[in-house]
CSV table of C-alpha atoms and ligand atoms in Angstrom, one decimal:
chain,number,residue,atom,x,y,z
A,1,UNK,CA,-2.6,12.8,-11.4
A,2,UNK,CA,-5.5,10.5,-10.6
A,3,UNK,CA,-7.6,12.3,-13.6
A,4,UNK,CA,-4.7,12.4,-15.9
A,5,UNK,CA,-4.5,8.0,-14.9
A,6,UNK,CA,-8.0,7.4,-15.6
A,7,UNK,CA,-8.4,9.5,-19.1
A,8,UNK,CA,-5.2,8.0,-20.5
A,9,UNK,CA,-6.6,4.2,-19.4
A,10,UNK,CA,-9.8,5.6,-21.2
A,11,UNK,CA,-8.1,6.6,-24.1
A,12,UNK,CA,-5.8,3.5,-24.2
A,13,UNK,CA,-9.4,1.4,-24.1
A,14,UNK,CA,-10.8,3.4,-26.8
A,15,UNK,CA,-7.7,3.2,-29.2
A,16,UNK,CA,-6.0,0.0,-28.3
A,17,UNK,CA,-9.1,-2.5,-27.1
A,18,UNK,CA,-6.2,-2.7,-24.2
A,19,UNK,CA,-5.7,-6.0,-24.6
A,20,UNK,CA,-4.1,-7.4,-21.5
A,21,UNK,CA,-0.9,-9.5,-22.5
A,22,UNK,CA,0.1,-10.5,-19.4
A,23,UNK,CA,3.0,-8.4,-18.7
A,24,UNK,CA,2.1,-7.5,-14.9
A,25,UNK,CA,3.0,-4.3,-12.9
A,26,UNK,CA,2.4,-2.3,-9.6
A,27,UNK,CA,0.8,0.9,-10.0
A,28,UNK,CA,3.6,2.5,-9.8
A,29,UNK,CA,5.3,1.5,-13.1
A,30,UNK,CA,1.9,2.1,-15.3
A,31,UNK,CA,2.2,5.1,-18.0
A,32,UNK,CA,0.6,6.4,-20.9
A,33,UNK,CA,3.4,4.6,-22.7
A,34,UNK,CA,3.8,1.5,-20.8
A,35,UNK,CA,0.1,-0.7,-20.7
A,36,UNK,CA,1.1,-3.2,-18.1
A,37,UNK,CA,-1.7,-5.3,-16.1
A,38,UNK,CA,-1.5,-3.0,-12.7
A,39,UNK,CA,-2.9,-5.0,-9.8
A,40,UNK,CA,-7.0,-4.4,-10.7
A,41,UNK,CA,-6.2,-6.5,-14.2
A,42,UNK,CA,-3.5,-9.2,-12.7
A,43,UNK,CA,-6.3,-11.4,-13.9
A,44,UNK,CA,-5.4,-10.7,-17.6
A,45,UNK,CA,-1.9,-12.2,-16.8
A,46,UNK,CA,-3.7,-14.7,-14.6
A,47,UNK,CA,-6.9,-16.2,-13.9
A,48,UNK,CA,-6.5,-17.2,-10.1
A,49,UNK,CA,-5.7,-13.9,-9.6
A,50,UNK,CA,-9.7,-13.3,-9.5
A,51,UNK,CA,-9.5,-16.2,-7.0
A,52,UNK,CA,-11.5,-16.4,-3.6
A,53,UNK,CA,-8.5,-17.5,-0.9
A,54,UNK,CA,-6.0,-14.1,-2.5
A,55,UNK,CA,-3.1,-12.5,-0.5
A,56,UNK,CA,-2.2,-10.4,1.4
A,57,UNK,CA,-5.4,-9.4,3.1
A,58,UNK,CA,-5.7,-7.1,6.1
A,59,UNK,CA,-5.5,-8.4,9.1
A,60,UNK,CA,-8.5,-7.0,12.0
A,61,UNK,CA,-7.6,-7.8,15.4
A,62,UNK,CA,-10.4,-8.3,16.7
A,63,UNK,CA,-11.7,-10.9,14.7
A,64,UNK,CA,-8.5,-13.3,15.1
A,65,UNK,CA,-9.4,-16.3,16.9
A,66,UNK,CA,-6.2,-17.6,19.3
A,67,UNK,CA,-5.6,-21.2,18.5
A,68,UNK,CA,-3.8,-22.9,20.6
A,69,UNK,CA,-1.9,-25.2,18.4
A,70,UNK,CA,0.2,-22.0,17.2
A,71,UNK,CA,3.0,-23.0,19.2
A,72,UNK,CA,6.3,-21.3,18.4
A,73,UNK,CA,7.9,-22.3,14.9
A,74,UNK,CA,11.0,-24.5,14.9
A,75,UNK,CA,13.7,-23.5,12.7
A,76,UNK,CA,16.7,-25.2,11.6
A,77,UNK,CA,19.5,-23.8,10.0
A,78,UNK,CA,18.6,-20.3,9.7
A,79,UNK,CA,21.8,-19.7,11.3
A,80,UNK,CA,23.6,-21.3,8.6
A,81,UNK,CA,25.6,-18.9,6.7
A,82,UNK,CA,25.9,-18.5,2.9
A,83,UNK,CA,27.0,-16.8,0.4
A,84,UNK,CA,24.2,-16.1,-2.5
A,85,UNK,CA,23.5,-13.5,-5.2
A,86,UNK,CA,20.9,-10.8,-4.7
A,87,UNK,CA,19.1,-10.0,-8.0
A,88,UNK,CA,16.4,-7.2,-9.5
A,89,UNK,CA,14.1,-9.1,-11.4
A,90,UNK,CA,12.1,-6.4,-12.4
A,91,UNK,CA,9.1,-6.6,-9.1
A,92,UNK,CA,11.2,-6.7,-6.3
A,93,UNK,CA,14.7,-7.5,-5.0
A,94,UNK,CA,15.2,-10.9,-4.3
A,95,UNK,CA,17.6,-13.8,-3.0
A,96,UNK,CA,18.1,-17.5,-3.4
A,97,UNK,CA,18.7,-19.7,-0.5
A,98,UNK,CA,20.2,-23.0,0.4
A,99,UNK,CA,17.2,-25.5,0.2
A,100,UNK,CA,18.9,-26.2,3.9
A,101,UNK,CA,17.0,-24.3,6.2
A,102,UNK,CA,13.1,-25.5,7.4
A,103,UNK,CA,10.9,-24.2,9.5
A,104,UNK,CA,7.9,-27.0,11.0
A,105,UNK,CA,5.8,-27.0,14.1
A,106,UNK,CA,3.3,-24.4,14.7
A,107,UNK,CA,0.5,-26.0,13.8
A,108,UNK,CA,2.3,-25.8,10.0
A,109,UNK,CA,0.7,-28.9,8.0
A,110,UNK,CA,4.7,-30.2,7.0
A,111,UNK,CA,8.2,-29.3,7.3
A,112,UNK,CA,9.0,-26.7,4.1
A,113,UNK,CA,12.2,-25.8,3.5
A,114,UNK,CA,13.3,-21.8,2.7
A,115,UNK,CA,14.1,-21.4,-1.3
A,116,UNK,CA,14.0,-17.4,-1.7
A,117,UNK,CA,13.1,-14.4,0.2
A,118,UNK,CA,12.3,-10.8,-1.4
A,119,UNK,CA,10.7,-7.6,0.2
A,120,UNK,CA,7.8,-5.7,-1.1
A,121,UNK,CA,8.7,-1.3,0.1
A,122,UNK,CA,7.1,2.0,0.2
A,123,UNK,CA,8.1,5.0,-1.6
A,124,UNK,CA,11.5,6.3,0.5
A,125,UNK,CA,10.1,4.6,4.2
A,126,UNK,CA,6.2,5.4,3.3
A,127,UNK,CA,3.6,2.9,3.3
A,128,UNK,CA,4.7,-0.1,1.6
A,129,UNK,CA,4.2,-3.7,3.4
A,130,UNK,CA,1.5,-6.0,1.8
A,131,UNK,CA,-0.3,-7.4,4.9
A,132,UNK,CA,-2.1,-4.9,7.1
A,133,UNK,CA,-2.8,-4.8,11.0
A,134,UNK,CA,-5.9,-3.1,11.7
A,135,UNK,CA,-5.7,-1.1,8.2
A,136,UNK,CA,-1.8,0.1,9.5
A,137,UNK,CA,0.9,-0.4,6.5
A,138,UNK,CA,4.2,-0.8,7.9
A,139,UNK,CA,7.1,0.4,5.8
A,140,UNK,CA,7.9,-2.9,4.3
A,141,UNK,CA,7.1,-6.8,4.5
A,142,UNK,CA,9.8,-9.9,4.1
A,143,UNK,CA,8.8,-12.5,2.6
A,144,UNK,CA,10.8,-16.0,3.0
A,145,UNK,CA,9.1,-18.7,0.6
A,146,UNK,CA,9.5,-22.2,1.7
A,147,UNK,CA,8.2,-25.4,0.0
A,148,UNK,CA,7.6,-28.9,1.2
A,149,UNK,CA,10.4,-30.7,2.1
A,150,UNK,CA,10.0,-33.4,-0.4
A,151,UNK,CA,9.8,-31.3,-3.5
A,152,UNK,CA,12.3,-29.4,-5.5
A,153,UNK,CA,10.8,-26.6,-7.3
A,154,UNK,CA,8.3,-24.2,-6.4
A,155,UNK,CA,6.4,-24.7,-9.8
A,156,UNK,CA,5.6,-28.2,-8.4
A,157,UNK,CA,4.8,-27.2,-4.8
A,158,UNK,CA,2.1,-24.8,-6.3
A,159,UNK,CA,0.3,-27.5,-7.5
A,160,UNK,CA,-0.1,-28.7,-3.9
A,161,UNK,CA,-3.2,-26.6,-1.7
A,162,UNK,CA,-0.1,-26.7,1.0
A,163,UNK,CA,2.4,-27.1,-0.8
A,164,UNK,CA,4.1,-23.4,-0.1
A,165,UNK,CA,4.8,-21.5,3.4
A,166,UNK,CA,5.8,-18.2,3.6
A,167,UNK,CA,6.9,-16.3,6.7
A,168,UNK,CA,5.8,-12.5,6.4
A,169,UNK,CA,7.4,-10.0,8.4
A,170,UNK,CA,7.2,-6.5,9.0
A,171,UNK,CA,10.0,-3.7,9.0
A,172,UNK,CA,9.3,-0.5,11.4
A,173,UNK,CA,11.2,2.8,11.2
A,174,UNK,CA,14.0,3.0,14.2
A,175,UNK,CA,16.2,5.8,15.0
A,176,UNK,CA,19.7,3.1,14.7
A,177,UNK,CA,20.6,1.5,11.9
A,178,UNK,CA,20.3,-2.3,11.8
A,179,UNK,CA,24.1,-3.6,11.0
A,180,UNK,CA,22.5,-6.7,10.1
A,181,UNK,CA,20.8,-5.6,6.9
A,182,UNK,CA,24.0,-3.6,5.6
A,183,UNK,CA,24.8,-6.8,3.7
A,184,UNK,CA,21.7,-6.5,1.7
A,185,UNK,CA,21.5,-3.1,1.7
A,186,UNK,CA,25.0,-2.0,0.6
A,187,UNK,CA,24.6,-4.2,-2.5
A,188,UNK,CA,21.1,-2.1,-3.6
A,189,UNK,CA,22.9,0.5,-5.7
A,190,UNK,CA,24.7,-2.4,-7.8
A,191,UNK,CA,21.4,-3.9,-9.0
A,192,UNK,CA,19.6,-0.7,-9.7
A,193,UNK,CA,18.3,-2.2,-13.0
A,194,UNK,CA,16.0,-5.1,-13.8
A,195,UNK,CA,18.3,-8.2,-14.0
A,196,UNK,CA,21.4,-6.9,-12.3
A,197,UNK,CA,22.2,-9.5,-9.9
A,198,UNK,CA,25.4,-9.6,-7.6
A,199,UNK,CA,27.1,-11.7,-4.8
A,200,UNK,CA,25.7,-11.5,-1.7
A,201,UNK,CA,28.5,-10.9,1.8
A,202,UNK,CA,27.9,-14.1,4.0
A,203,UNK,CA,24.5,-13.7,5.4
A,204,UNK,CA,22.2,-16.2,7.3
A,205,UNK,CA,18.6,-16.2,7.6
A,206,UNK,CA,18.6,-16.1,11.8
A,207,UNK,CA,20.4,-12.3,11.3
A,208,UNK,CA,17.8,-11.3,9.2
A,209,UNK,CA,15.0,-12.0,11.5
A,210,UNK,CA,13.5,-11.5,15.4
A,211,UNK,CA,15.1,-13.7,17.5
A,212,UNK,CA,13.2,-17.0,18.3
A,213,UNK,CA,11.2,-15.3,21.8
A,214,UNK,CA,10.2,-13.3,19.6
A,215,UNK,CA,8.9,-14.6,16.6
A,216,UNK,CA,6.1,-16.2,19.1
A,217,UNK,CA,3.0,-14.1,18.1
A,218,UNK,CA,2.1,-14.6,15.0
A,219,UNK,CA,-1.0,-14.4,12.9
A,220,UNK,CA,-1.9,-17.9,10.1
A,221,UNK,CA,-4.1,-18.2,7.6
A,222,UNK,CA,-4.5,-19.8,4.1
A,223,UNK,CA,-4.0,-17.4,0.9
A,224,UNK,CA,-2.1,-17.3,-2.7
A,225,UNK,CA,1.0,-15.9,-4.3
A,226,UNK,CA,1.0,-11.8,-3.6
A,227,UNK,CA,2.3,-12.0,-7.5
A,228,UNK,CA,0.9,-13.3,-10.6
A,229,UNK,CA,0.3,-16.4,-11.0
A,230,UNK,CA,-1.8,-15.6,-7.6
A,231,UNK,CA,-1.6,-19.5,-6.6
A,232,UNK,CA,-3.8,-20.7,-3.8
A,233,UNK,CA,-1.3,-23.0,-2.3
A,234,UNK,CA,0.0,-20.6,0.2
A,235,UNK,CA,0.1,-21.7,4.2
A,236,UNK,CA,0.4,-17.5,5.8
A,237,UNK,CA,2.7,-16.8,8.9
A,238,UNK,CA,2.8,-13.3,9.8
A,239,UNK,CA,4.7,-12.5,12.5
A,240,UNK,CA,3.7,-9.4,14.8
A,241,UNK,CA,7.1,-8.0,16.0
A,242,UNK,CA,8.5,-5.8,13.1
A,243,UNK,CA,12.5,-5.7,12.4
A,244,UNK,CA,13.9,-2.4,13.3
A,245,UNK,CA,15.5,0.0,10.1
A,246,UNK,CA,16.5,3.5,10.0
A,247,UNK,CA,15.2,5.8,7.3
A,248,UNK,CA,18.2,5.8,5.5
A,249,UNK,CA,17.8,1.9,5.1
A,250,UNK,CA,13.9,2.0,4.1
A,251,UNK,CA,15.0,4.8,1.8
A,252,UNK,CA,17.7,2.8,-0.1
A,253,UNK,CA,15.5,0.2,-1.4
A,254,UNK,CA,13.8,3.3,-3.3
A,255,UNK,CA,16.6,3.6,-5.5
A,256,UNK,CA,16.0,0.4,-7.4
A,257,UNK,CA,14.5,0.7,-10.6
A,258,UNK,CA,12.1,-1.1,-12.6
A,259,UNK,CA,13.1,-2.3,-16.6
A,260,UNK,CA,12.2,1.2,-17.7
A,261,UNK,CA,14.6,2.9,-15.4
A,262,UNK,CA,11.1,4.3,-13.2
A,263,UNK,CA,12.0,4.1,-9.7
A,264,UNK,CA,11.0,0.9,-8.0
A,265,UNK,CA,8.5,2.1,-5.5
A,266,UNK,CA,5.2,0.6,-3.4
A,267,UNK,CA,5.9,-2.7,-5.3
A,268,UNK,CA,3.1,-4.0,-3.2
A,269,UNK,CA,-0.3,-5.6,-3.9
A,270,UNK,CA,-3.6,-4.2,-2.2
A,271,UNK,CA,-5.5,-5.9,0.5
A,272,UNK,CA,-7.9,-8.6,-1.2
A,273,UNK,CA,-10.7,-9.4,0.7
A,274,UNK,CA,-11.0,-12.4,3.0
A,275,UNK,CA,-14.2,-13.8,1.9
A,276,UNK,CA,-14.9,-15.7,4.7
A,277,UNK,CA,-11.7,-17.0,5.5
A,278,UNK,CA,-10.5,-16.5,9.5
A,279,UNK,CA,-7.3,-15.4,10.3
A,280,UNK,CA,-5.9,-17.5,13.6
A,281,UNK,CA,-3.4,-15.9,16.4
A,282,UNK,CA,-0.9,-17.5,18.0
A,283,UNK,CA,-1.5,-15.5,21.6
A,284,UNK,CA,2.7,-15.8,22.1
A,285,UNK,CA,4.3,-14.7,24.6
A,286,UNK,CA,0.8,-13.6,26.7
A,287,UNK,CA,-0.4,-17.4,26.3
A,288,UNK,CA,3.2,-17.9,28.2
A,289,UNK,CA,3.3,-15.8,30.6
A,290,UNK,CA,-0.2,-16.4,31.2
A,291,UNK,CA,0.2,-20.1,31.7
A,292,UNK,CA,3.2,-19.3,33.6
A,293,UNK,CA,1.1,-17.1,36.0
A,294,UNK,CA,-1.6,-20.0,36.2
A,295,UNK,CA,1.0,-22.8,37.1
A,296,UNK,CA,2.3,-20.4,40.0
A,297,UNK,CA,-1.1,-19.7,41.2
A,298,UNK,CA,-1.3,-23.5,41.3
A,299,UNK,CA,1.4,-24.3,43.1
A,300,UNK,CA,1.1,-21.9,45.6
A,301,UNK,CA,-2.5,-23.3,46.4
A,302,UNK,CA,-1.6,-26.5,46.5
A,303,UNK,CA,1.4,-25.6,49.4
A,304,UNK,CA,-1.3,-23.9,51.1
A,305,UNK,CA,-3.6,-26.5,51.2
A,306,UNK,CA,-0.4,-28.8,52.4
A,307,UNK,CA,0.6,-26.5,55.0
A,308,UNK,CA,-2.7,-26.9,56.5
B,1,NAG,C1,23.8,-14.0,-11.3
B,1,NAG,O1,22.8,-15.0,-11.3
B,1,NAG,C2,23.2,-16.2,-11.8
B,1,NAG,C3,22.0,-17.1,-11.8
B,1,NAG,O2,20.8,-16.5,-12.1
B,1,NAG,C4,24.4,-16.8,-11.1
B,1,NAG,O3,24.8,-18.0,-11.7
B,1,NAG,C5,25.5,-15.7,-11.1
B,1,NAG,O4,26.5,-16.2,-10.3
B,1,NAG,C6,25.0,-14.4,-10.6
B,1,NAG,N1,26.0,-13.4,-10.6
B,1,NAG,C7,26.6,-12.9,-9.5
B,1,NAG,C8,27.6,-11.8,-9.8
B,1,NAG,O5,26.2,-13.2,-8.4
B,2,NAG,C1,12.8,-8.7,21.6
B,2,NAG,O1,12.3,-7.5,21.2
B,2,NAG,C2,12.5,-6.5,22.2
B,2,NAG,C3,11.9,-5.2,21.8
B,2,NAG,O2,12.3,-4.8,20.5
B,2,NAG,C4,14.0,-6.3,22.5
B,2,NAG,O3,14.3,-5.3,23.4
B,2,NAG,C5,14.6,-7.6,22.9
B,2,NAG,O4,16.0,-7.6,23.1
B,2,NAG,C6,14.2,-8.8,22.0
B,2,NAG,N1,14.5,-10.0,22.6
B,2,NAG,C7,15.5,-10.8,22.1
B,2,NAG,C8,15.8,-12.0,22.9
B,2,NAG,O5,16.2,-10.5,21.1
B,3,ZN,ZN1,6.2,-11.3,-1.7
């Protein structure tokens, strides 16, 4: 398969020059017949795509260095509900949001307010999230893009080194299914091709995600668009709790298809390298409960030392 890859992109060099003409793809949707730019040539489609500060990068433990300013987010209205429309745009599934809902604090530069969210999957529950922990791919990765408050469209907030937040998170395979995603879910099999879009059930962002305790460990750093145009204007939260699916629910997003009818599948970007950058961790809940802990010890020295 591998062979067969290589000798048709050889061929396709010799005969056609391959000239890239910015019509982007995963892996997965490169043929013989179909030259698109797969991730090693997004820099055909887009020159910051060779950039230095690139998402999503792996993320290695060990090197993370706690800051203590990563307080827990704030958000406000992620419990709003709405009703949107959930469309295939060819890359992934995604869905529009109420420019209503922020998220601030945690050491985030501004208050940015949600605009879309789409996920990035494995083939039927395999590999397929975009960030790595420790070289570990989780199944799949949400992403909900924010922008700074003040602007209105993302094409504007790009331009800004902050000017974009997105919250990452990870799915993990459960043995129950998680009644929260059957809205999304259930509508899958109506947008199987690029461009179908449909109404969305009532959904909020809250149901979607961990619950505030725990959405308190999280990893930050400063990286691009995992998409061409690959802009470096991207403030990273990745949160380390994962949200709970079933197989079945992983494996529906597999049936989506790309324009040529291929089966949507590990629509996500490799690691790019760090160069240099350093990834910062929030600590969470064990900076709490450590804390917590201290205070204790405190007080019960300082009634000792009364009671003398
Ligand atoms: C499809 O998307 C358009 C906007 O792109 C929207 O106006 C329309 O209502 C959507 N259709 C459905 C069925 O949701
Ligand atoms: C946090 O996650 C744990 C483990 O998945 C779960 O048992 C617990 O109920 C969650 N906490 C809240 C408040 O949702
Ligand atoms: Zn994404």
């Amino acid at each position: 398969m591998q062979q067969l890859l290589v000798l048709c992109v050889l061929l396709a060099s010799l005969w056609t020059g391959c000239t890239g003409s910015g019509d982007w793809c995963y892996q997965t949707q490169f043929t013989c017949e179909h030259q698109c730019n797969a991730p090693e040539k997004w820099n055909h489609a887009n020159q910051d795509c060779a950039g230095k500060h690139q998402s999503p990068v792996n993320i290695v433990t060990r090197k993370v260095l706690k800051d203590e300013r990563l307080t827990p987010l704030r958000f406000e209205n992620y419990q709003q509900i709405f009703r949107g429309s959930i469309r295939n745009n060819g890359h992934s599934v995604q869905v529009g949001v109420p420019h209503t809902s922020t998220v601030s604090g945690g050491g985030l530069p501004a208050t940015y307010k949600a605009v879309q969210f789409h996920l990035h999957w494995g083939d039927n529950g395999g590999p397929g999230s975009e960030h790595t922990i420790d070289g570990e791919q989780y199944p799949m990765e949400l992403h909900i893009v924010h922008m700074k408050s003040h602007y209105t469209d993302l094409s504007t907030a790009l331009r800004d080194k902050e000017g974009v937040a997105v919250l990452g998170f990870f799915y993990e395979k459960s043995n129950s299914a998680n009644k929260k995603y059957d809205p999304i879910i259930n509508t899958l099999q109506s947008i199987k091709a690029t461009n179908g879009n449909t109404s969305l059930p009532s959904i909020s962002l809250a149901q979607l995600i961990p619950s505030e305790q725990n959405m308190t460990s999280y990893y930050r750093y400063k990286g691009s668009l995992t998409t061409p145009g690959c802009t470096e204007s991207v403030v990273w939260t990745v949160f380390e709790k994962p949200i709970p699916l079933n197989l079945d629910q992983l494996k529906a997003f597999s049936k989506v298809q790309y324009h040529d009818g291929k089966l949507m599948v590990k629509n996500f970007r490799p690691v790019q390298p760090l160069n240099g950058r350093q990834v910062f961790y929030s600590g969470g809940s064990v900076v709490l409960v450590s804390s917590t802990l201290l205070m204790s010890a405190l007080v019960t020295a300082l009634r000792l030392s009364q009671s003398d």
